[in-house]
PDB file of C-alpha atoms in Angstrom:
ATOM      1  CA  UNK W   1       0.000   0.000   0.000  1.00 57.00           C
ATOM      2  CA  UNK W   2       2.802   2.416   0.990  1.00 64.00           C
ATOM      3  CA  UNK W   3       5.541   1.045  -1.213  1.00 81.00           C
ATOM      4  CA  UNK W   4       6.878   1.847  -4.717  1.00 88.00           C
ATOM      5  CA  UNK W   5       4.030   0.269  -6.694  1.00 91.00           C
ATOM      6  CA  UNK W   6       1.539   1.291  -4.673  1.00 91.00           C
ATOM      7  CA  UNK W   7       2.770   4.273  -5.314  1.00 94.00           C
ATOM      8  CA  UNK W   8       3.070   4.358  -8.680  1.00 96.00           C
ATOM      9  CA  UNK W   9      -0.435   2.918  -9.244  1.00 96.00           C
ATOM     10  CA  UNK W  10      -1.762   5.889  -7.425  1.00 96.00           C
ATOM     11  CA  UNK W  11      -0.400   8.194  -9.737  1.00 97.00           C
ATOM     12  CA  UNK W  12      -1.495   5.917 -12.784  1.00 97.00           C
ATOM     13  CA  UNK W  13      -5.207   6.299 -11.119  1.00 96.00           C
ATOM     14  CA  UNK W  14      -5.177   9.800 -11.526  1.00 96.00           C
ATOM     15  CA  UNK W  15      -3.844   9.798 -14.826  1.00 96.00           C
ATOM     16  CA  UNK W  16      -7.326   7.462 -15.792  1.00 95.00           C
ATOM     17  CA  UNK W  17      -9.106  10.018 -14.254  1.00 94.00           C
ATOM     18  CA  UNK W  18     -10.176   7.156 -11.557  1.00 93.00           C
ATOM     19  CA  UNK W  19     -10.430   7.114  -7.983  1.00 94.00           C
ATOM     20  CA  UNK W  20      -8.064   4.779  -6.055  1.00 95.00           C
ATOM     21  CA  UNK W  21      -8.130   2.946  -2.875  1.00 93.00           C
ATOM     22  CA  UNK W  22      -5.536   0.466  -1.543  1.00 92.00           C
ATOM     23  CA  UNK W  23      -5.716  -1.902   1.537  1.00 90.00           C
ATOM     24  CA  UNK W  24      -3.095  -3.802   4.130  1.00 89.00           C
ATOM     25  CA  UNK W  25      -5.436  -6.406   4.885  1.00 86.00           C
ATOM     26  CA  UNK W  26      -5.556  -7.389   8.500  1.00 88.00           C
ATOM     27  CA  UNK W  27      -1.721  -8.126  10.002  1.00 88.00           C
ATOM     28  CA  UNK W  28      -0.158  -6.767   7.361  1.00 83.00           C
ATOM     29  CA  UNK W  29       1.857  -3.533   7.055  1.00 80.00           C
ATOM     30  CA  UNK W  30       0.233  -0.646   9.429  1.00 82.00           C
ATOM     31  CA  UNK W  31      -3.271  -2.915   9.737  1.00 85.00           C
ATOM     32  CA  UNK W  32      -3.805  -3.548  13.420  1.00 85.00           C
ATOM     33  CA  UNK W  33      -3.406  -7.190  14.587  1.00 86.00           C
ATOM     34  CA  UNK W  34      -1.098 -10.157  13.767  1.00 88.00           C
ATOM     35  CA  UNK W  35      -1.609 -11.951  10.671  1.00 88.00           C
ATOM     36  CA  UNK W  36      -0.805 -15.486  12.454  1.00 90.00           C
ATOM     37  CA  UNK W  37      -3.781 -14.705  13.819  1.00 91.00           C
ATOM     38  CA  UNK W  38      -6.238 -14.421  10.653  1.00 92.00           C
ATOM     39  CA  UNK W  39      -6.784 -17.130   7.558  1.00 94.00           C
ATOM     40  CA  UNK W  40      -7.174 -16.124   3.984  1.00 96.00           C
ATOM     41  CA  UNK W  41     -10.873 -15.845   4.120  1.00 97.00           C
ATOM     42  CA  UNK W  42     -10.154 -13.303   6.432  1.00 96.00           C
ATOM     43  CA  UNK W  43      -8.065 -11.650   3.911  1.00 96.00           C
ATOM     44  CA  UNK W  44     -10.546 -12.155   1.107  1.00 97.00           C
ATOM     45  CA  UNK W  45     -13.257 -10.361   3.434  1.00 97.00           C
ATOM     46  CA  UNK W  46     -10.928  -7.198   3.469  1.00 96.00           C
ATOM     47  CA  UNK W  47     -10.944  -6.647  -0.080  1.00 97.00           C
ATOM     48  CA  UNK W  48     -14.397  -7.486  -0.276  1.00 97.00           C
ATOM     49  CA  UNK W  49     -15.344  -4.883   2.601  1.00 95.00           C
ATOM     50  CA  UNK W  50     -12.999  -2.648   0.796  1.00 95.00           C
ATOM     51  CA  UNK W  51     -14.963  -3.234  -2.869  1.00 95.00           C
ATOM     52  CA  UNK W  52     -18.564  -2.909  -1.104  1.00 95.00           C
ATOM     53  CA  UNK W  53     -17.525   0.504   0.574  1.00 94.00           C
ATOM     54  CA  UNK W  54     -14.696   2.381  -0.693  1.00 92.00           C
ATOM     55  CA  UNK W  55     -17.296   3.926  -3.732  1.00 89.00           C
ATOM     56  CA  UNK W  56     -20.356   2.033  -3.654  1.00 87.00           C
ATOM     57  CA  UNK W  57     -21.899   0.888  -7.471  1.00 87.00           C
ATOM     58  CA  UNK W  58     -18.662   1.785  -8.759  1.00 90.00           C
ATOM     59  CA  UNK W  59     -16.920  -0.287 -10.936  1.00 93.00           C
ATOM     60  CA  UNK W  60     -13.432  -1.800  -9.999  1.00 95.00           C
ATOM     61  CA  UNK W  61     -10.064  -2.303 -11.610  1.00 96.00           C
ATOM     62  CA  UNK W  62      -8.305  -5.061  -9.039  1.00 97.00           C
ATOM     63  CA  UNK W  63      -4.396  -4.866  -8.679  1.00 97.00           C
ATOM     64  CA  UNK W  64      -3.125  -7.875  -6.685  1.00 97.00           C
ATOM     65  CA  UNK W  65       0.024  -8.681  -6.231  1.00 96.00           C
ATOM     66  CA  UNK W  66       1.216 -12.194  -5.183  1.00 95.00           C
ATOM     67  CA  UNK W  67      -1.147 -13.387  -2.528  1.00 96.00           C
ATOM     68  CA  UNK W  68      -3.165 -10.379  -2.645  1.00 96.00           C
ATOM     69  CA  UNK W  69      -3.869 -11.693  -6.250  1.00 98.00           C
ATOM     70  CA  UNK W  70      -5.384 -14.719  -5.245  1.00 98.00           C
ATOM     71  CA  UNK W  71      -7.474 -12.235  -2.921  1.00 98.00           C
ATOM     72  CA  UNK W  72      -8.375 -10.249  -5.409  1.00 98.00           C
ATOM     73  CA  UNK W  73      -9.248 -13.060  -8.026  1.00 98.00           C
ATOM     74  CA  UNK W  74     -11.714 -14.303  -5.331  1.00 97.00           C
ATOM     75  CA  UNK W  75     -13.144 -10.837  -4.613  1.00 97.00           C
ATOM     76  CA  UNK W  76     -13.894 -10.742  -8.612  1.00 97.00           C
ATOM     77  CA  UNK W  77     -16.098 -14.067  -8.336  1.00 96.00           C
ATOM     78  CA  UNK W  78     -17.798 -13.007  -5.513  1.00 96.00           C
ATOM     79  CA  UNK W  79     -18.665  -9.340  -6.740  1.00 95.00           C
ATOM     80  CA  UNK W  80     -19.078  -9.649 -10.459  1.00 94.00           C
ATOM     81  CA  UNK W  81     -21.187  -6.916 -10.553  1.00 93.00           C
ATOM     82  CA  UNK W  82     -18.406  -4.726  -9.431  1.00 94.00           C
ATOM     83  CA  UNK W  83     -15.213  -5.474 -10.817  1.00 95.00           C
ATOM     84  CA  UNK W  84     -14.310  -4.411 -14.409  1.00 95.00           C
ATOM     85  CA  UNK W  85     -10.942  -5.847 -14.859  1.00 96.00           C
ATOM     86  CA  UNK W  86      -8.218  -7.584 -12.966  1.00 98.00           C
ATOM     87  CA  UNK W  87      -4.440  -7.107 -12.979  1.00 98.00           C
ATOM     88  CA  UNK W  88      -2.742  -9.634 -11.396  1.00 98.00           C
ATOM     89  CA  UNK W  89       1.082  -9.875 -10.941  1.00 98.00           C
ATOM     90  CA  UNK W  90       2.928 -12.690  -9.820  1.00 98.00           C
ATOM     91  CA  UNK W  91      -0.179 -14.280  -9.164  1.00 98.00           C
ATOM     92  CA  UNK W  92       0.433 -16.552  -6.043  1.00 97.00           C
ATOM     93  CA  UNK W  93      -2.837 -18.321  -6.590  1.00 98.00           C
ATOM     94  CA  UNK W  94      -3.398 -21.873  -4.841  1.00 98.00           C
ATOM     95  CA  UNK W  95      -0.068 -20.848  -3.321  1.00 97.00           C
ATOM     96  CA  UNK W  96      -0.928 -22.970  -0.473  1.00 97.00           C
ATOM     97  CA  UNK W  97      -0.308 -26.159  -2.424  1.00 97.00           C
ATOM     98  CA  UNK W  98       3.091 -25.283  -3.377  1.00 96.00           C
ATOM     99  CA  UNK W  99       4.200 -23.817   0.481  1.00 96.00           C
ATOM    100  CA  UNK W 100       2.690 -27.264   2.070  1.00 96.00           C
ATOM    101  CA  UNK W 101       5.420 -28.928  -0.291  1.00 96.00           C
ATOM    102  CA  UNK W 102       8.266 -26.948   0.414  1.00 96.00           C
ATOM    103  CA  UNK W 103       7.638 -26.187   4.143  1.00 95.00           C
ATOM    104  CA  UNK W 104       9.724 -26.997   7.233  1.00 94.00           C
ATOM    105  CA  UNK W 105       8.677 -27.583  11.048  1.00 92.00           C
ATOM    106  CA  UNK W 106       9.600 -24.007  12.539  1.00 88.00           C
ATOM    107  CA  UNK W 107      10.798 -23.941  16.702  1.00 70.00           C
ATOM    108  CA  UNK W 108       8.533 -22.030  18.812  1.00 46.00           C
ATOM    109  CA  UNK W 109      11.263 -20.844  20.498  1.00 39.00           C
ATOM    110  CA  UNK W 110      14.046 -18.652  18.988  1.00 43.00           C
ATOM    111  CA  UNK W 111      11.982 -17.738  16.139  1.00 53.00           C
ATOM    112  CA  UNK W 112      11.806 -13.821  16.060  1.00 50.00           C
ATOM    113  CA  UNK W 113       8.839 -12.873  13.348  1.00 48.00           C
ATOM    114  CA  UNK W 114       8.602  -9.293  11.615  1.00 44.00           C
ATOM    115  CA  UNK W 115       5.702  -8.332   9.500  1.00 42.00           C
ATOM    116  CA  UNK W 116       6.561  -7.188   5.866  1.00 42.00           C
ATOM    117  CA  UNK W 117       4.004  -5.042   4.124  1.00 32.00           C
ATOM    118  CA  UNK W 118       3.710  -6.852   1.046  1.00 36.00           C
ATOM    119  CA  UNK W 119       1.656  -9.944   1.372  1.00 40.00           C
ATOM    120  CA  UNK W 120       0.506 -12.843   4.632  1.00 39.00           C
ATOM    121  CA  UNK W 121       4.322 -13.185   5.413  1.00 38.00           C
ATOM    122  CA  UNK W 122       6.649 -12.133   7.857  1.00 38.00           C
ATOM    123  CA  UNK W 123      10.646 -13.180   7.958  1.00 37.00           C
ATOM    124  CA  UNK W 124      11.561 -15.796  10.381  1.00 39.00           C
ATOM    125  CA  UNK W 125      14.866 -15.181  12.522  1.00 41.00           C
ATOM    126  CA  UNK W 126      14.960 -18.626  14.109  1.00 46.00           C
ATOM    127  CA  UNK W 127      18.170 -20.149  16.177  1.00 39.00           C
ATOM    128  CA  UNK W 128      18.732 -23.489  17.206  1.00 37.00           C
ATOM    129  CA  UNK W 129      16.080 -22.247  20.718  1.00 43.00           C
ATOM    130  CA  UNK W 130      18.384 -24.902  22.916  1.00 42.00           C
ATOM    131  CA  UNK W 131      17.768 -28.039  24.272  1.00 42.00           C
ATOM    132  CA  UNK W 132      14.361 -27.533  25.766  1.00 45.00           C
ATOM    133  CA  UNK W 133      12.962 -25.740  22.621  1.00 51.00           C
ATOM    134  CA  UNK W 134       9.744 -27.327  22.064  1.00 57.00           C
ATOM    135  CA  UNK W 135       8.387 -27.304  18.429  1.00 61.00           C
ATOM    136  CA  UNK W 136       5.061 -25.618  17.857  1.00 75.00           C
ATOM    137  CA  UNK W 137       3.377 -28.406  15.520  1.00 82.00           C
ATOM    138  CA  UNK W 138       1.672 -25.493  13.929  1.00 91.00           C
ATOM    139  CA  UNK W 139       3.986 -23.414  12.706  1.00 94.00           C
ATOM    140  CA  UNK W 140       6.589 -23.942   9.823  1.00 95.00           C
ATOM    141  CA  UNK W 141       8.979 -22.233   7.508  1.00 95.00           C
ATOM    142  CA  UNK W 142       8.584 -21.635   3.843  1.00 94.00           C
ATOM    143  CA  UNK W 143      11.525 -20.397   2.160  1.00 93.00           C
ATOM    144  CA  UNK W 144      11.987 -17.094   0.640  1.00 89.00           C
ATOM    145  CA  UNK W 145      14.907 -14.852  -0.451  1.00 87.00           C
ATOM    146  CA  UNK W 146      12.479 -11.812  -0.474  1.00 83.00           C
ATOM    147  CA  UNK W 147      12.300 -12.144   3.878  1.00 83.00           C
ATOM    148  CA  UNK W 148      15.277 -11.391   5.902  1.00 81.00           C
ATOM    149  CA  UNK W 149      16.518 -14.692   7.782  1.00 85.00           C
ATOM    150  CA  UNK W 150      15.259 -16.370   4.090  1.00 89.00           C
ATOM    151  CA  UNK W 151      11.891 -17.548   5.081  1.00 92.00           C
ATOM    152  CA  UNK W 152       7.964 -17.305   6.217  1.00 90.00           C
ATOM    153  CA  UNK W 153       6.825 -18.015   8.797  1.00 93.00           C
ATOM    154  CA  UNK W 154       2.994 -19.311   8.538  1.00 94.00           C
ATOM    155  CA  UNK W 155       0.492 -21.847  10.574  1.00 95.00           C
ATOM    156  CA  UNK W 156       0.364 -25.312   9.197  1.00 96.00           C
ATOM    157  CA  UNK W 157      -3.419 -24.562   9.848  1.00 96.00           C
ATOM    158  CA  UNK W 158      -3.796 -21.993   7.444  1.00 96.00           C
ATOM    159  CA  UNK W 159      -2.178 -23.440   4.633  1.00 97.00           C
ATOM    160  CA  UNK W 160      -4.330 -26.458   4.961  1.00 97.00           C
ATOM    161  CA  UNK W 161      -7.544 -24.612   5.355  1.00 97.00           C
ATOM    162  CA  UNK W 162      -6.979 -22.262   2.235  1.00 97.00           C
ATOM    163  CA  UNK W 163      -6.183 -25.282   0.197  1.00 96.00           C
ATOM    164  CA  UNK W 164      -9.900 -27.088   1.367  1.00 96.00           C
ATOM    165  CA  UNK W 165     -11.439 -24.089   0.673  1.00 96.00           C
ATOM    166  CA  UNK W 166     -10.187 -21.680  -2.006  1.00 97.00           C
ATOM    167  CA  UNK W 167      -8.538 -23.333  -4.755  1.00 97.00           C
ATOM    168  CA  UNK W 168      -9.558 -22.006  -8.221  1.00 97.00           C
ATOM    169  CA  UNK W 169      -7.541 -23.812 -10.569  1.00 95.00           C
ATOM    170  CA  UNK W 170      -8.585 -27.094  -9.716  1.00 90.00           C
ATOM    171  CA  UNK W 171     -11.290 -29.534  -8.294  1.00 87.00           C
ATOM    172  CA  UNK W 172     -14.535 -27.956  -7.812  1.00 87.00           C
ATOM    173  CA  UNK W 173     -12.675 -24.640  -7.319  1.00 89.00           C
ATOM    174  CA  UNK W 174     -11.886 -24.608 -10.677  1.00 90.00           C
ATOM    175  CA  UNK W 175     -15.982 -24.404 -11.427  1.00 89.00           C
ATOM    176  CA  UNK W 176     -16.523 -21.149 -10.106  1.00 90.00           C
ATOM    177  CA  UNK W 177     -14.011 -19.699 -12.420  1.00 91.00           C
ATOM    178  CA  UNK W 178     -16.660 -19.666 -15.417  1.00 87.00           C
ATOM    179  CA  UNK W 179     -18.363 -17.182 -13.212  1.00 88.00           C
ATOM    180  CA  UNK W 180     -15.325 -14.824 -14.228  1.00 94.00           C
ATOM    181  CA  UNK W 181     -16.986 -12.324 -16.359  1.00 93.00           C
ATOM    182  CA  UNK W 182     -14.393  -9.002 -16.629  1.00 95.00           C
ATOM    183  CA  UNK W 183     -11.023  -8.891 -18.373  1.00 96.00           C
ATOM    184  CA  UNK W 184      -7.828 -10.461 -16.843  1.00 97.00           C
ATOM    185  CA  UNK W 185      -4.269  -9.153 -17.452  1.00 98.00           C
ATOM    186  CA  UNK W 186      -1.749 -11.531 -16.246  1.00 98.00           C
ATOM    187  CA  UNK W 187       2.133 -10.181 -15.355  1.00 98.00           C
ATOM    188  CA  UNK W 188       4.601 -12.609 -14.650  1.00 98.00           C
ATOM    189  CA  UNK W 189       7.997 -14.051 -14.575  1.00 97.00           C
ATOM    190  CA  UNK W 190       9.582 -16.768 -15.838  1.00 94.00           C
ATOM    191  CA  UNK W 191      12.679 -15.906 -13.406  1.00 95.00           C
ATOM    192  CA  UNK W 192      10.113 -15.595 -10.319  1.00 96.00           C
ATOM    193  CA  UNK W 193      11.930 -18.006  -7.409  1.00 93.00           C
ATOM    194  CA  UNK W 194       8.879 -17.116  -5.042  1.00 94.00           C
ATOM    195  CA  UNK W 195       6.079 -18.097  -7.406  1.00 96.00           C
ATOM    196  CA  UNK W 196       6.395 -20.921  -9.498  1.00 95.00           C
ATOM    197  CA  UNK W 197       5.658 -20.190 -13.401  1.00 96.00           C
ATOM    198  CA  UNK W 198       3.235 -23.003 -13.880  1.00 97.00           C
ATOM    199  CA  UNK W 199       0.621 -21.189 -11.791  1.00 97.00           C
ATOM    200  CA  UNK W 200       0.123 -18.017 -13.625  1.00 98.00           C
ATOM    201  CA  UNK W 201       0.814 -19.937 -16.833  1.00 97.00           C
ATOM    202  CA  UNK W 202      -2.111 -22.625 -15.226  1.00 97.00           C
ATOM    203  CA  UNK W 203      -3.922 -19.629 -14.582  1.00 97.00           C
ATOM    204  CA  UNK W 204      -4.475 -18.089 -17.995  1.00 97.00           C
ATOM    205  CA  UNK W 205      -5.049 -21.670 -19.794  1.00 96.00           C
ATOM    206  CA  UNK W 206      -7.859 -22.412 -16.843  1.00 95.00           C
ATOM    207  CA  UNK W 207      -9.645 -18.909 -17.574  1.00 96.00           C
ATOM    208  CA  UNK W 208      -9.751 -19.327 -21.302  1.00 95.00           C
ATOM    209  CA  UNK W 209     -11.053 -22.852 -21.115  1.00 94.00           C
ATOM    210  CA  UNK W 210     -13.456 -22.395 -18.317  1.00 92.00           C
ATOM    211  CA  UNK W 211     -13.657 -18.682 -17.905  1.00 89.00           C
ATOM    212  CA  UNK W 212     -15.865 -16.130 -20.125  1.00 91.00           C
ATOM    213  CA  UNK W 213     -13.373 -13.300 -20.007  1.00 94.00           C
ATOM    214  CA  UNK W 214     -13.672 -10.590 -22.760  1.00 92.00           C
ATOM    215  CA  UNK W 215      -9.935  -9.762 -22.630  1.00 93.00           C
ATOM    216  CA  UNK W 216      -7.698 -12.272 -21.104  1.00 95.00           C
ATOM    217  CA  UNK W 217      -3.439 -11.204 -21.727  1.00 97.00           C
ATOM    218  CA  UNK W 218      -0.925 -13.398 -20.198  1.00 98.00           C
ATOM    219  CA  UNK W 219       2.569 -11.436 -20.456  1.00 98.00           C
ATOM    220  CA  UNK W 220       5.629 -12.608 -19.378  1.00 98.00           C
ATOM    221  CA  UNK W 221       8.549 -10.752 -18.167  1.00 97.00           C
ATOM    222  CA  UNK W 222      11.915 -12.891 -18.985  1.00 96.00           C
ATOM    223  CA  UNK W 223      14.144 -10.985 -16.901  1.00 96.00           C
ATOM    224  CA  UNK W 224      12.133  -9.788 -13.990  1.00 96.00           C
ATOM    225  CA  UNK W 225      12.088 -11.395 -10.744  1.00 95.00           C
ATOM    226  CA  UNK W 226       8.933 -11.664  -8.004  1.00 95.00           C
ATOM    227  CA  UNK W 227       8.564  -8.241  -7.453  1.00 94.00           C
ATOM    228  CA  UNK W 228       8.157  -7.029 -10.630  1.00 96.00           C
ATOM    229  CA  UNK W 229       8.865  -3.277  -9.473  1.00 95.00           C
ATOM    230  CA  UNK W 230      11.575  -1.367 -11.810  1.00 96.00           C
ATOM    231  CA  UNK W 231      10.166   1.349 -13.758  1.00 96.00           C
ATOM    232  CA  UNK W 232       9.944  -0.858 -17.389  1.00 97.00           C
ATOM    233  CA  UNK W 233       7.620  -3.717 -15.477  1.00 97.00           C
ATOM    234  CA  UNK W 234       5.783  -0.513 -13.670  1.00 98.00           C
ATOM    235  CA  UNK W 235       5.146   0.617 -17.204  1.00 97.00           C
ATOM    236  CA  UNK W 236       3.870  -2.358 -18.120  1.00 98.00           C
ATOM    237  CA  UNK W 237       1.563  -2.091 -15.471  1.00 98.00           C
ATOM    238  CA  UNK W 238       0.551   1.299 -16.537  1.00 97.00           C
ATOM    239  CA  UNK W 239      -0.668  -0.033 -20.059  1.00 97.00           C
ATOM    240  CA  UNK W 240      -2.660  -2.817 -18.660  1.00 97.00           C
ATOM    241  CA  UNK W 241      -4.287  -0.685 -16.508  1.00 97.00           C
ATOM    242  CA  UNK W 242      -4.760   1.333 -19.861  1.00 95.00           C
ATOM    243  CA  UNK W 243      -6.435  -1.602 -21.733  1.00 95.00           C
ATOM    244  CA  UNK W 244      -8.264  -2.602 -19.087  1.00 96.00           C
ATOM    245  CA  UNK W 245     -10.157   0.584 -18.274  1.00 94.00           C
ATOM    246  CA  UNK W 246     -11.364   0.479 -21.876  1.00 90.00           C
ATOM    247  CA  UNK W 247     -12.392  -3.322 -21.242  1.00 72.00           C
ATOM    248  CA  UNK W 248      -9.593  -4.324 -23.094  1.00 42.00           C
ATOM    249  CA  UNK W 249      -9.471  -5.981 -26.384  1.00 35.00           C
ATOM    250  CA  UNK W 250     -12.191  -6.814 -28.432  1.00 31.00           C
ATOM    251  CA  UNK W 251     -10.756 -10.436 -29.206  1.00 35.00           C
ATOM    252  CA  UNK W 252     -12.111 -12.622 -26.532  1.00 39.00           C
ATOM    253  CA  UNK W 253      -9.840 -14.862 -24.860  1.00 41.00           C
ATOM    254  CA  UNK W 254      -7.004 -14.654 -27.250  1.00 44.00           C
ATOM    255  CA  UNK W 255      -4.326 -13.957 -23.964  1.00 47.00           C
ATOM    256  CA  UNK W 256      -1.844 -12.227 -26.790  1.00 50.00           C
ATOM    257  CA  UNK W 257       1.822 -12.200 -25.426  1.00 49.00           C
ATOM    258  CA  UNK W 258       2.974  -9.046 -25.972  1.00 50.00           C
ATOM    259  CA  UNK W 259       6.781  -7.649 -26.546  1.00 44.00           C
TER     260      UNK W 259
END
């Protein structure tokens, strides 16, 4: 909300001649509360509070970023009456499958967390806690070179419960993507270490089989990284935020790739 593309997309806003409102969804950033304490429905619910008040019967352009656009891909099926278009970059969607694989048992003791702004993560500073360190079954480590001390920290119990309950790209998840109704710009990374290609590439081939997206663009970045934030991939924002706040392209689901 506060950082460089948040920023940026501010400015961009104005230049549409739209109004803008961001979110730190509870835990995160300057929200109140610890996010070890919430579950992503919780998170969904913020953007969803934030969609039915910020400017009521308007209709939305959603930026999420990472997690937040898994949130906001959520938001879209459950307001379709609201939301015009979504850009999502580094789309950490179904995340939660791909953090149960690579995560490690985390000690209750010596683990220092601090929240980061961007996204449900905080870095772990965890020592070897001493003999009598007692794991906490609950939490565990999922590794990250974006977190100082390399990792998340995150509750076993949350990663389980988003994956029973809010996949979208497959099992009966993947159903209530035909609901998706507005246009869909996808910007990713083939270089991302935090977010696995195959799920924003998974992404775009699940919305143009089951989707009914007017504009659906899938463009890859070949030498960016996860956070996608020097000023050529925040120009690249700027013209998908262009295309979609004219709806986008005429050519239904034809996810062009551009340059």
């Amino acid at each position: 909300m506060h950082g460089l593309k948040g920023e940026y997309l501010r400015g961009v806003a104005r230049e549409l001649g739209c109004n803008y409102a961001a979110l730190e969804y509870r835990g995160q950033g300057m929200s109140h509360g610890n996010y070890l304490d919430h579950s992503l429905q919780d998170w969904i619910d913020d953007v969803l509070f934030m969609v039915d008040t910020a400017t009521p019967g308007a209709a939305y352009i959603l930026v999420g970023s990472s997690l937040g656009a898994w949130l906001a891909l959520h938001a879209a099926l459950a307001r379709p009456q609201a939301v015009q278009g979504l850009l999502l970059v580094a789309p950490a969607v179904d995340i939660s499958q791909h953090w149960a694989q690579v995560a490690s048992p985390a000690s209750a003791a010596g683990c220092e967390q601090s929240q980061e702004p961007a996204g449900a993560a905080a870095s772990a500073k965890c020592g070897a806690g001493g003999p009598s360190a007692a794991p906490d079954p609950d939490l565990v480590l999922v590794p990250s070179s974006y977190m100082e001390g390399g990792s998340i920290v995150l509750q076993r119990s949350m990663i389980q419960q988003a994956t029973q309950r809010h996949l979208l790209l497959s099992g009966p998840g993947a159903v209530k993507v035909a609901g998706l109704h507005c246009a869909v710009h996808i910007l990713y990374s083939e270089r991302d270490d935090a977010v696995p290609r195959e799920i924003p590439e998974r992404l775009a081939h699940v919305l143009e089989l089951l989707g009914n997206c007017p504009h659906l663009c899938l463009e890859n970045v070949p030498d960016g990284d996860h956070r996608l934030s020097r000023e050529g991939d925040l120009e690249r924002m700027r013209r998908a935020l262009q295309a979609l706040s004219a709806h986008g392209s005429p050519a239904p689901n034809n996810y062009p790739r551009p340059d």
